[in-house]
Short mmCIF file of C-alpha atoms (C1' of nucleotides) in Angstrom, two decimals:
data_model
loop_
_atom_site.label_atom_id
_atom_site.label_comp_id
_atom_site.label_asym_id
_atom_site.label_seq_id
_atom_site.Cartn_x
_atom_site.Cartn_y
_atom_site.Cartn_z
CA UNK A 1 85.12 81.31 127.51
CA UNK A 2 82.78 82.41 124.38
CA UNK A 3 83.19 79.22 122.83
CA UNK A 4 79.13 78.43 122.68
CA UNK A 5 77.84 81.75 120.20
CA UNK A 6 74.51 81.82 118.08
CA UNK A 7 75.19 83.10 115.04
CA UNK A 8 72.24 85.09 114.11
CA UNK A 9 73.56 87.36 117.82
CA UNK A 10 76.54 87.10 116.77
CA UNK A 11 75.80 88.10 112.89
CA UNK A 12 74.01 91.69 114.15
CA UNK A 13 77.24 92.80 116.84
CA UNK A 14 78.75 92.32 113.25
CA UNK A 15 77.26 94.13 110.95
CA UNK A 16 77.30 97.27 114.55
CA UNK A 17 81.05 97.01 114.34
CA UNK A 18 81.52 96.30 110.83
CA UNK A 19 80.09 100.25 110.41
CA UNK A 20 81.34 101.46 113.53
CA UNK A 21 84.78 101.00 112.75
CA UNK A 22 84.23 101.64 108.73
CA UNK A 23 83.45 105.59 111.10
CA UNK A 24 86.14 105.26 113.77
CA UNK A 25 88.54 102.84 111.55
CA UNK A 26 90.78 100.08 113.08
CA UNK A 27 93.04 102.77 115.23
CA UNK A 28 90.52 102.51 118.48
CA UNK A 29 88.88 99.99 117.78
CA UNK A 30 89.32 98.60 121.04
CA UNK A 31 86.97 96.16 123.24
CA UNK A 32 86.25 99.56 125.66
CA UNK A 33 85.16 101.80 122.66
CA UNK A 34 83.07 99.67 120.22
CA UNK A 35 81.29 97.52 123.47
CA UNK A 36 80.24 101.05 124.40
CA UNK A 37 78.67 102.52 121.01
CA UNK A 38 77.42 98.88 120.61
CA UNK A 39 75.08 99.08 124.32
CA UNK A 40 77.25 96.01 125.61
CA UNK A 41 79.72 95.49 127.36
CA UNK A 42 83.75 94.56 126.61
CA UNK A 43 82.39 90.43 127.57
CA UNK A 44 79.03 90.06 125.18
CA UNK A 45 82.19 91.06 122.16
CA UNK A 46 84.20 89.03 123.65
CA UNK A 47 82.23 85.54 124.37
CA UNK A 48 80.43 86.58 120.96
CA UNK A 49 84.39 86.61 118.83
CA UNK A 50 87.05 85.42 120.85
CA UNK A 51 90.32 87.34 120.90
CA UNK A 52 90.72 90.61 119.49
CA UNK A 53 91.62 88.88 116.74
CA UNK A 54 89.34 87.18 116.10
CA UNK A 55 86.77 89.68 115.77
CA UNK A 56 89.53 91.71 113.60
CA UNK A 57 89.31 88.97 111.09
CA UNK A 58 85.79 88.29 110.53
CA UNK A 59 85.52 92.27 110.20
CA UNK A 60 87.34 91.97 107.52
CA UNK A 61 85.30 89.51 106.16
CA UNK A 62 83.01 90.98 105.84
CA UNK A 63 84.30 94.11 105.04
CA UNK A 64 85.79 91.96 101.30
CA UNK A 65 82.30 90.31 101.24
CA UNK A 66 81.35 94.24 99.94
CA UNK A 67 83.59 95.00 97.83
CA UNK A 68 83.40 92.44 95.89
CA UNK A 69 80.24 92.65 95.78
CA UNK A 70 80.80 96.39 94.00
CA UNK A 71 83.63 95.20 92.11
CA UNK A 72 81.66 91.93 90.25
CA UNK A 73 79.02 93.90 90.12
CA UNK A 74 80.59 96.06 87.03
CA UNK A 75 80.98 95.00 83.54
CA UNK A 76 83.92 96.74 82.49
CA UNK A 77 87.63 97.49 83.83
CA UNK A 78 86.63 100.87 82.47
CA UNK A 79 83.24 100.70 84.21
CA UNK A 80 84.79 99.52 87.77
CA UNK A 81 87.62 102.01 87.36
CA UNK A 82 84.51 105.46 87.07
CA UNK A 83 82.97 104.38 89.65
CA UNK A 84 85.51 104.37 92.14
CA UNK A 85 86.39 108.10 91.19
CA UNK A 86 83.05 108.79 90.86
CA UNK A 87 81.69 107.78 94.42
CA UNK A 88 84.54 109.55 95.84
CA UNK A 89 82.60 112.73 94.99
CA UNK A 90 79.59 112.41 97.96
CA UNK A 91 82.41 112.46 100.91
CA UNK A 92 79.57 110.61 103.56
CA UNK A 93 80.70 107.59 101.16
CA UNK A 94 84.51 108.43 101.75
CA UNK A 95 84.66 106.57 105.64
CA UNK A 96 83.99 103.26 103.33
CA UNK A 97 86.97 104.39 101.63
CA UNK A 98 89.15 105.73 104.52
CA UNK A 99 88.47 102.20 106.34
CA UNK A 100 90.51 100.23 102.95
CA UNK A 101 92.83 102.53 103.24
CA UNK A 102 93.34 102.04 106.35
CA UNK A 103 93.88 98.14 105.68
CA UNK A 104 97.02 99.04 103.03
CA UNK A 105 98.75 100.42 105.79
CA UNK A 106 98.39 98.07 108.91
CA UNK A 107 99.91 95.10 106.67
CA UNK A 108 103.01 96.89 106.04
CA UNK A 109 103.15 96.29 109.58
CA UNK A 110 100.48 93.25 110.33
CA UNK A 111 101.30 91.35 107.79
CA UNK A 112 99.99 88.36 108.65
CA UNK A 113 95.76 90.23 109.06
CA UNK A 114 96.40 92.27 106.84
CA UNK A 115 98.33 92.18 104.26
CA UNK A 116 96.97 87.96 103.80
CA UNK A 117 93.05 89.65 103.83
CA UNK A 118 94.70 92.43 100.77
CA UNK A 119 96.57 89.73 98.95
CA UNK A 120 92.78 87.97 98.28
CA UNK A 121 91.41 90.89 97.81
CA UNK A 122 93.34 92.33 94.95
CA UNK A 123 93.56 88.67 93.46
CA UNK A 124 89.47 88.95 93.59
CA UNK A 125 89.78 92.29 91.81
CA UNK A 126 91.83 90.60 89.04
CA UNK A 127 89.81 88.13 88.73
CA UNK A 128 85.79 90.00 88.51
CA UNK A 129 88.22 92.50 85.70
CA UNK A 130 89.80 90.42 83.63
CA UNK A 131 86.51 88.44 83.13
CA UNK A 132 85.34 92.35 82.66
CA UNK A 133 87.81 92.87 79.94
CA UNK A 134 85.65 89.59 77.04
CA UNK A 135 87.31 86.16 76.73
CA UNK A 136 88.72 86.40 73.82
CA UNK A 137 90.76 89.08 75.47
CA UNK A 138 94.71 88.03 75.62
CA UNK A 139 95.19 86.39 79.45
CA UNK A 140 98.14 87.46 79.94
CA UNK A 141 97.24 91.08 78.92
CA UNK A 142 93.99 91.54 81.15
CA UNK A 143 96.12 91.49 84.05
CA UNK A 144 98.08 93.48 83.27
CA UNK A 145 95.83 96.70 82.24
CA UNK A 146 94.22 95.60 85.12
CA UNK A 147 97.58 96.24 87.33
CA UNK A 148 97.38 99.20 85.85
CA UNK A 149 94.20 100.67 86.14
CA UNK A 150 94.37 99.57 89.80
CA UNK A 151 97.80 101.26 90.61
CA UNK A 152 96.46 104.00 88.79
CA UNK A 153 92.44 104.44 91.14
CA UNK A 154 94.61 103.74 93.81
CA UNK A 155 97.10 105.97 94.05
CA UNK A 156 94.53 108.50 92.56
CA UNK A 157 91.60 107.63 95.82
CA UNK A 158 94.38 107.57 98.30
CA UNK A 159 95.71 110.83 97.14
CA UNK A 160 92.20 112.07 97.93
CA UNK A 161 91.61 110.36 101.40
CA UNK A 162 95.13 111.12 102.39
CA UNK A 163 94.89 114.60 102.20
CA UNK A 164 91.34 116.31 101.47
CA UNK A 165 92.37 118.21 99.19
CA UNK A 166 89.87 116.85 95.79
CA UNK A 167 91.00 119.99 93.42
CA UNK A 168 94.86 118.42 93.70
CA UNK A 169 93.49 114.82 91.87
CA UNK A 170 90.27 115.72 90.08
CA UNK A 171 92.08 116.66 86.74
CA UNK A 172 94.30 114.18 86.65
CA UNK A 173 91.98 111.43 87.90
CA UNK A 174 88.99 112.48 84.50
CA UNK A 175 91.97 112.64 82.23
CA UNK A 176 92.39 109.61 83.02
CA UNK A 177 89.55 108.13 82.45
CA UNK A 178 88.98 109.96 79.44
CA UNK A 179 91.75 108.37 78.47
CA UNK A 180 90.93 104.48 79.30
CA UNK A 181 89.60 102.39 75.62
CA UNK A 182 85.33 103.16 77.72
CA UNK A 183 84.98 98.86 76.41
CA UNK A 184 88.01 97.21 78.24
CA UNK B 1 110.98 120.36 131.50
CA UNK B 2 113.04 120.38 127.93
CA UNK B 3 113.35 123.18 126.74
CA UNK B 4 116.87 123.97 126.82
CA UNK B 5 118.93 122.00 124.84
CA UNK B 6 122.13 121.65 122.60
CA UNK B 7 120.66 121.16 119.11
CA UNK B 8 124.39 118.82 118.57
CA UNK B 9 122.91 116.70 120.65
CA UNK B 10 119.08 116.22 119.53
CA UNK B 11 121.02 115.61 115.96
CA UNK B 12 122.16 112.45 116.30
CA UNK B 13 118.81 111.29 118.77
CA UNK B 14 116.69 112.28 115.78
CA UNK B 15 119.75 110.04 113.42
CA UNK B 16 119.40 107.23 115.57
CA UNK B 17 115.62 107.55 115.47
CA UNK B 18 114.89 108.04 112.33
CA UNK B 19 116.60 104.78 111.51
CA UNK B 20 114.84 103.05 114.57
CA UNK B 21 110.98 104.66 112.90
CA UNK B 22 112.35 102.79 109.25
CA UNK B 23 112.88 99.84 111.23
CA UNK B 24 109.86 99.07 113.42
CA UNK B 25 107.74 102.22 111.50
CA UNK B 26 105.63 103.78 113.77
CA UNK B 27 103.38 101.64 115.93
CA UNK B 28 105.55 100.59 118.11
CA UNK B 29 107.11 104.22 118.78
CA UNK B 30 106.92 105.34 122.26
CA UNK B 31 108.87 106.31 124.62
CA UNK B 32 110.20 103.62 126.73
CA UNK B 33 111.24 100.85 123.56
CA UNK B 34 112.81 104.21 121.03
CA UNK B 35 115.03 104.86 124.74
CA UNK B 36 116.27 101.59 124.91
CA UNK B 37 117.08 100.73 121.01
CA UNK B 38 119.41 103.74 121.88
CA UNK B 39 120.17 103.30 125.31
CA UNK B 40 118.73 106.33 126.89
CA UNK B 41 116.24 107.49 128.77
CA UNK B 42 112.86 107.64 128.04
CA UNK B 43 113.54 111.43 130.09
CA UNK B 44 116.02 112.15 127.51
CA UNK B 45 113.90 111.71 124.92
CA UNK B 46 111.82 113.56 126.40
CA UNK B 47 113.76 116.90 127.70
CA UNK B 48 114.89 116.44 123.94
CA UNK B 49 111.72 116.27 121.71
CA UNK B 50 109.39 117.55 124.14
CA UNK B 51 106.82 115.62 123.54
CA UNK B 52 105.76 112.59 122.07
CA UNK B 53 103.55 114.12 118.77
CA UNK B 54 106.71 116.39 118.72
CA UNK B 55 109.42 114.10 118.27
CA UNK B 56 106.68 112.22 115.68
CA UNK B 57 107.04 115.38 113.87
CA UNK B 58 110.43 116.26 113.91
CA UNK B 59 110.86 112.56 113.02
CA UNK B 60 108.76 113.89 109.76
CA UNK B 61 110.05 116.97 109.00
CA UNK B 62 114.01 114.00 108.47
CA UNK B 63 111.76 112.35 106.53
CA UNK B 64 110.81 114.82 103.41
CA UNK B 65 114.29 116.32 103.63
CA UNK B 66 115.47 112.44 102.56
CA UNK B 67 112.50 111.97 99.98
CA UNK B 68 113.10 116.06 98.81
CA UNK B 69 116.25 115.33 98.03
CA UNK B 70 116.21 111.90 95.68
CA UNK B 71 113.44 113.61 93.74
CA UNK B 72 114.31 116.73 93.63
CA UNK B 73 117.97 115.34 91.79
CA UNK B 74 116.36 113.72 88.98
CA UNK B 75 117.03 114.63 85.57
CA UNK B 76 112.84 114.02 84.18
CA UNK B 77 110.09 112.63 85.83
CA UNK B 78 110.49 109.25 84.23
CA UNK B 79 113.44 109.28 85.59
CA UNK B 80 112.31 109.87 88.81
CA UNK B 81 109.97 106.89 88.28
CA UNK B 82 112.26 104.58 86.86
CA UNK B 83 114.18 105.27 90.11
CA UNK B 84 111.61 104.83 92.37
CA UNK B 85 110.78 101.66 90.94
CA UNK B 86 114.60 100.71 90.48
CA UNK B 87 115.66 101.00 94.20
CA UNK B 88 112.79 98.71 95.55
CA UNK B 89 114.94 95.69 93.82
CA UNK B 90 116.15 95.75 96.79
CA UNK B 91 114.33 94.75 100.00
CA UNK B 92 116.89 96.20 102.57
CA UNK B 93 115.24 99.35 101.04
CA UNK B 94 111.56 98.24 101.94
CA UNK B 95 112.18 99.31 105.50
CA UNK B 96 112.36 103.02 104.08
CA UNK B 97 108.97 103.14 101.45
CA UNK B 98 107.72 100.74 104.01
CA UNK B 99 108.09 103.29 106.22
CA UNK B 100 107.04 106.09 103.99
CA UNK B 101 103.77 104.49 103.25
CA UNK B 102 102.57 104.33 106.54
CA UNK B 103 102.78 107.93 107.13
CA UNK B 104 99.17 107.41 104.19
CA UNK B 105 97.40 104.86 106.78
CA UNK B 106 98.31 106.98 109.03
CA UNK B 107 96.55 110.65 107.98
CA UNK B 108 93.38 108.58 107.21
CA UNK B 109 92.64 108.97 111.14
CA UNK B 110 95.35 112.15 112.05
CA UNK B 111 95.49 114.61 109.34
CA UNK B 112 96.19 117.14 111.66
CA UNK B 113 100.23 116.01 111.81
CA UNK B 114 100.09 112.92 108.71
CA UNK B 115 98.08 114.76 106.25
CA UNK B 116 99.97 117.54 106.71
CA UNK B 117 103.47 116.39 106.54
CA UNK B 118 102.43 114.43 102.75
CA UNK B 119 100.42 117.56 102.02
CA UNK B 120 104.44 119.10 101.99
CA UNK B 121 105.90 116.44 100.44
CA UNK B 122 103.43 115.55 97.20
CA UNK B 123 103.77 119.27 96.72
CA UNK B 124 107.64 119.00 96.93
CA UNK B 125 107.16 116.10 93.70
CA UNK B 126 104.83 118.41 91.96
CA UNK B 127 107.61 120.82 92.01
CA UNK B 128 110.51 119.01 90.51
CA UNK B 129 108.64 116.78 89.06
CA UNK B 130 106.90 119.64 86.01
CA UNK B 131 110.65 121.22 86.87
CA UNK B 132 111.34 118.34 85.65
CA UNK B 133 109.73 118.34 82.53
CA UNK B 134 111.52 121.15 80.93
CA UNK B 135 110.65 124.61 80.60
CA UNK B 136 109.36 124.76 77.14
CA UNK B 137 106.36 122.28 79.31
CA UNK B 138 102.43 123.79 79.45
CA UNK B 139 102.58 124.64 82.78
CA UNK B 140 99.03 123.05 83.62
CA UNK B 141 99.57 118.86 81.19
CA UNK B 142 102.76 118.60 83.13
CA UNK B 143 100.88 119.09 86.77
CA UNK B 144 98.40 116.18 85.04
CA UNK B 145 101.55 113.93 83.74
CA UNK B 146 103.24 114.20 87.15
CA UNK B 147 100.23 113.12 89.09
CA UNK B 148 99.28 111.11 86.76
CA UNK B 149 102.70 109.28 87.30
CA UNK B 150 103.30 109.78 90.60
CA UNK B 151 99.28 108.04 91.75
CA UNK B 152 100.66 105.27 89.08
CA UNK B 153 103.83 104.62 91.11
CA UNK B 154 102.32 104.52 94.35
CA UNK B 155 99.53 102.35 93.68
CA UNK B 156 102.13 99.74 92.44
CA UNK B 157 104.65 100.80 95.48
CA UNK B 158 101.66 100.02 97.43
CA UNK B 159 100.67 97.42 96.51
CA UNK B 160 104.31 95.45 95.72
CA UNK B 161 104.79 97.27 99.51
CA UNK B 162 101.49 95.51 101.41
CA UNK B 163 101.98 92.46 99.68
CA UNK B 164 105.09 91.70 99.54
CA UNK B 165 103.99 90.03 95.94
CA UNK B 166 106.81 91.04 93.27
CA UNK B 167 105.62 89.39 90.80
CA UNK B 168 102.50 90.04 91.10
CA UNK B 169 103.21 94.17 89.54
CA UNK B 170 105.73 93.31 88.09
CA UNK B 171 104.95 93.06 84.31
CA UNK B 172 102.70 95.62 84.92
CA UNK B 173 105.76 98.45 86.69
CA UNK B 174 107.53 97.39 83.74
CA UNK B 175 105.45 98.00 81.29
CA UNK B 176 103.94 101.48 82.58
CA UNK B 177 107.85 102.99 82.78
CA UNK B 178 108.13 101.19 79.13
CA UNK B 179 105.10 103.38 77.59
CA UNK B 180 107.18 106.09 79.25
CA UNK B 181 108.38 108.92 77.45
CA UNK B 182 111.89 108.85 78.11
CA UNK B 183 112.55 112.58 78.29
CA UNK B 184 109.60 114.17 80.12
"C1'" DC C 1 58.61 71.58 137.48
"C1'" DG C 2 63.88 71.20 137.60
"C1'" DG C 3 69.09 71.00 135.02
"C1'" DT C 4 71.71 73.06 131.27
"C1'" DT C 5 72.88 76.02 127.78
"C1'" DT C 6 73.52 80.69 126.06
"C1'" DA C 7 73.70 85.97 126.85
"C1'" DT C 8 74.92 89.98 129.44
"C1'" DA C 9 77.73 92.00 132.89
"C1'" DG C 10 81.05 93.75 136.66
"C1'" DA C 11 85.53 93.77 138.92
"C1'" DA C 12 89.89 93.01 138.91
"C1'" DC C 13 94.97 91.83 137.09
"C1'" DG C 14 99.08 92.63 135.27
"C1'" DA C 15 101.14 95.31 130.74
"C1'" DT C 16 101.77 99.72 128.71
"C1'" DC C 17 101.72 103.91 127.57
"C1'" DG C 18 102.78 109.49 127.96
"C1'" DT C 19 103.93 112.24 131.25
"C1'" DG C 20 105.62 114.80 135.63
"C1'" DC C 21 107.93 115.19 139.43
"C1'" DT C 22 113.08 115.11 141.92
"C1'" DA C 23 118.02 114.72 142.21
"C1'" DG C 24 122.74 112.87 140.32
"C1'" DG C 25 127.08 114.63 138.06
"C1'" DA C 26 129.04 116.98 134.31
"C1'" DA C 27 130.32 122.13 131.66
"C1'" DC C 28 131.28 125.85 131.96
"C1'" DG C 29 131.68 131.21 133.08
"C1'" DA C 30 132.06 134.52 136.90
"C1'" DT D 1 135.46 127.93 144.19
"C1'" DC D 2 130.53 128.58 143.31
"C1'" DG D 3 126.41 128.93 140.84
"C1'" DT D 4 123.90 127.74 136.40
"C1'" DT D 5 122.94 124.97 133.06
"C1'" DC D 6 122.82 121.26 130.87
"C1'" DC D 7 122.33 115.99 130.30
"C1'" DT D 8 120.85 111.65 131.93
"C1'" DA D 9 117.99 109.32 134.60
"C1'" DG D 10 114.57 106.70 138.55
"C1'" DC D 11 110.30 106.80 140.05
"C1'" DA D 12 105.63 106.74 139.84
"C1'" DC D 13 100.41 109.09 138.93
"C1'" DG D 14 96.46 108.21 136.37
"C1'" DA D 15 95.24 105.50 131.44
"C1'" DT D 16 94.21 102.15 128.55
"C1'" DC D 17 95.18 97.99 126.67
"C1'" DG D 18 93.37 92.71 126.34
"C1'" DT D 19 91.66 88.71 129.21
"C1'" DT D 20 90.33 86.09 133.16
"C1'" DC D 21 87.25 84.94 136.89
"C1'" DT D 22 82.66 85.33 138.79
"C1'" DA D 23 78.23 85.35 138.66
"C1'" DT D 24 73.51 86.76 137.01
"C1'" DA D 25 69.70 86.34 134.07
"C1'" DA D 26 66.67 83.78 130.41
"C1'" DA D 27 65.61 80.51 127.56
"C1'" DC D 28 65.43 75.42 126.08
"C1'" DC D 29 64.75 70.79 126.88
"C1'" DG D 30 63.79 66.85 130.61
#
DNA sequence: CGGTTTATAGAACGATCGTGCTAGGAACGA
DNA sequence: TCGTTCCTAGCACGATCGTTCTATAAACCG
């Protein structure tokens, strides 16, 4: 059993596992391929993470930390939207977006793990983006605005990542961003 | 080999397979569970569909027909958006939406089949929704509007289906629909 | 030094996967 | 009636999956 674990070694393996997930997605995230990519045996992974579901949960937690760090640093709702879109101009950063959207696909069939993750992440977004709209904004309408902006950007990004066709969404995305109140 | 097939029998099995996919998603869509649910043997499915990937492709084709029939019947862009949202008030219809969004998740890791499907479906949407905006509209801006409305609705629906929390998106969705030009 | 704890690895078990091989009936034209 | 074509089924193969059992080094502490 994988009871006693050194947390430092575990953190090392976790970082490498997250990188593997970003590159390969959740589809082939089984013990053996991950272990081979990390240069360890499956037993080592089991020892440090326990169950495959626990490893998934741990990876998702790490992913949430990353996302929160990026969203929380945005000074305004419009800035957050622009940042997300601009980041897609570098195809090397697509992998991380891709992994994130893969969670949405999984949440449709494994709610207890992936939908729970989304629940937390979207709540985090909401809080950060409502705060970014300033303390004088009406909370209800601020939430409504944030929800709509998130949904629109998410829809555009999803189309872009799923089809790989940037041309299709570029005009619409720029029109949407240009129409956003710059400081809201 | 599954070469010669009676197309009527094949169509029967296909309809049942599509229903199974709507209920269970693509995750457990392997020969044996489908065959068991349909009351036939795996050999029968192989005989009629050839390869598992070919069965998936056939199911996706059927799904595209369904979607086109619904979108193509919409008189306007705003009506299409409203129809999609209203349909989510009945949780029994969530399964079909769910299956559709599962395609987006799969497209991130299996482009040759699922992304190709999305490419066609979104193009179909675009044509139908640009037509629905009337012949006097500027084609470029009509495309831009359709892309944005599709993206926003898709983002809202995805949030709703992935988290199951209708309350979170309801206000934003209704605000968005109310702000849409009614006849555009 | 000896003993306990931790990290790592190899092997194997049962389950499920896609697929191929073999073969039994049913329908139907010659 | 015989032969061909089509539908259906059972079985087995190799591969991969998550997990468990067993064993070997290394580190740490008395």
